[in-house]
């Protein structure tokens, strides 16, 4: 995605290989979409009993996918017009299909029939237009706004059809349309940063919010009316455990079923009986920044390239991340939209 580039810094852009580790239920599945998984929660409950998965999560102050760039919980509560499959390819989401007119740089999306918000209201193209325009509005201060800088016009053709005319071709646009869509009927006229909606969100996703105990847990229950079918797991609990070491301890003790661990903690589970680990390539980074509030660096900025050149970045990766990462070759991420560097 488009990012604001931080200048005058030594950045180590890492596709860090984190590990999602969980207790083994005795069945194998590589499908991480909770709405489609064929395994039961690791509590071992089967048949008609309620199945529950407890995930070790960071804390949340709000759930606002339109304004905030990150949020693991978003995918369970909301959907975009497009989505990712298990191999991270773009596939249909709320839109069952789309066309692209190269002459006018226009994408036209056709929304599936019968999609409902968690409160029972019908999902329409007006919700799409409302959400993207709210993100684009500079008054709202959305972190996602740079992704839509080239959108010149959004047209609602009918309840099930919406088009986006761009100023120029954008190979990543379908990626950007994985953005969670918000309900116009609940947010129109609301403050997009401070609305109470973001503490009691209503989406179209496979799970609905049941309760939120601040600083303790967020409980989701399956959406029986989900357009891809009701999830197999009845309840997902985001247990707030901000500390990495505490997550590892609670995973081992059985208090958690699943956690996203840093490389140091993850290595302790890779060969442990009863646990399954999945390596996950991420787009986060670690950086060493120069403090230009200190007069030393403003007076001696000429030595910054020498400092950057002298630091052994690979040694930092090997010692801090146990080799799970790569040294930066530029301020840009390495992904399918950016060519691999040539020697």
Coordinates of N, CA, C and O in Angstrom, one line a residue, residues 17 55 115 135 163 226 254-255 305 312:
X17 N 9.3 -13.4 10.0 CA 8.5 -14.6 10.0 C 8.1 -14.9 11.5 O 8.9 -15.5 12.2
X55 N -8.0 -16.7 21.8 CA -6.8 -16.1 21.1 C -6.2 -15.0 22.0 O -6.8 -14.2 22.5
X115 N -26.9 -10.1 1.1 CA -26.0 -9.8 2.2 C -26.7 -8.8 3.2 O -27.3 -7.8 2.8
X135 N -13.2 7.6 4.3 CA -11.8 7.4 4.4 C -11.1 8.5 3.6 O -10.0 9.1 4.1
X163 N -19.3 1.9 -9.0 CA -18.1 2.0 -9.8 C -17.1 3.0 -9.2 O -17.5 4.0 -8.6
X226 N -24.2 -15.4 7.8 CA -23.0 -15.1 7.0 C -23.2 -15.6 5.6 O -23.6 -16.7 5.3
X254 N -2.5 -23.8 28.6 CA -3.8 -24.1 28.1 C -4.8 -23.0 28.2 O -6.0 -23.2 27.9
X255 N -4.4 -21.8 28.8 CA -5.4 -20.7 28.9 C -5.7 -20.1 27.5 O -6.7 -19.5 27.4
X305 N 25.2 8.9 6.9 CA 25.5 7.8 6.0 C 26.6 6.8 6.5 O 26.4 5.6 6.3
X312 N 25.9 -3.4 11.3 CA 25.7 -4.8 10.7 C 24.2 -5.2 10.9 O 23.8 -5.7 11.9

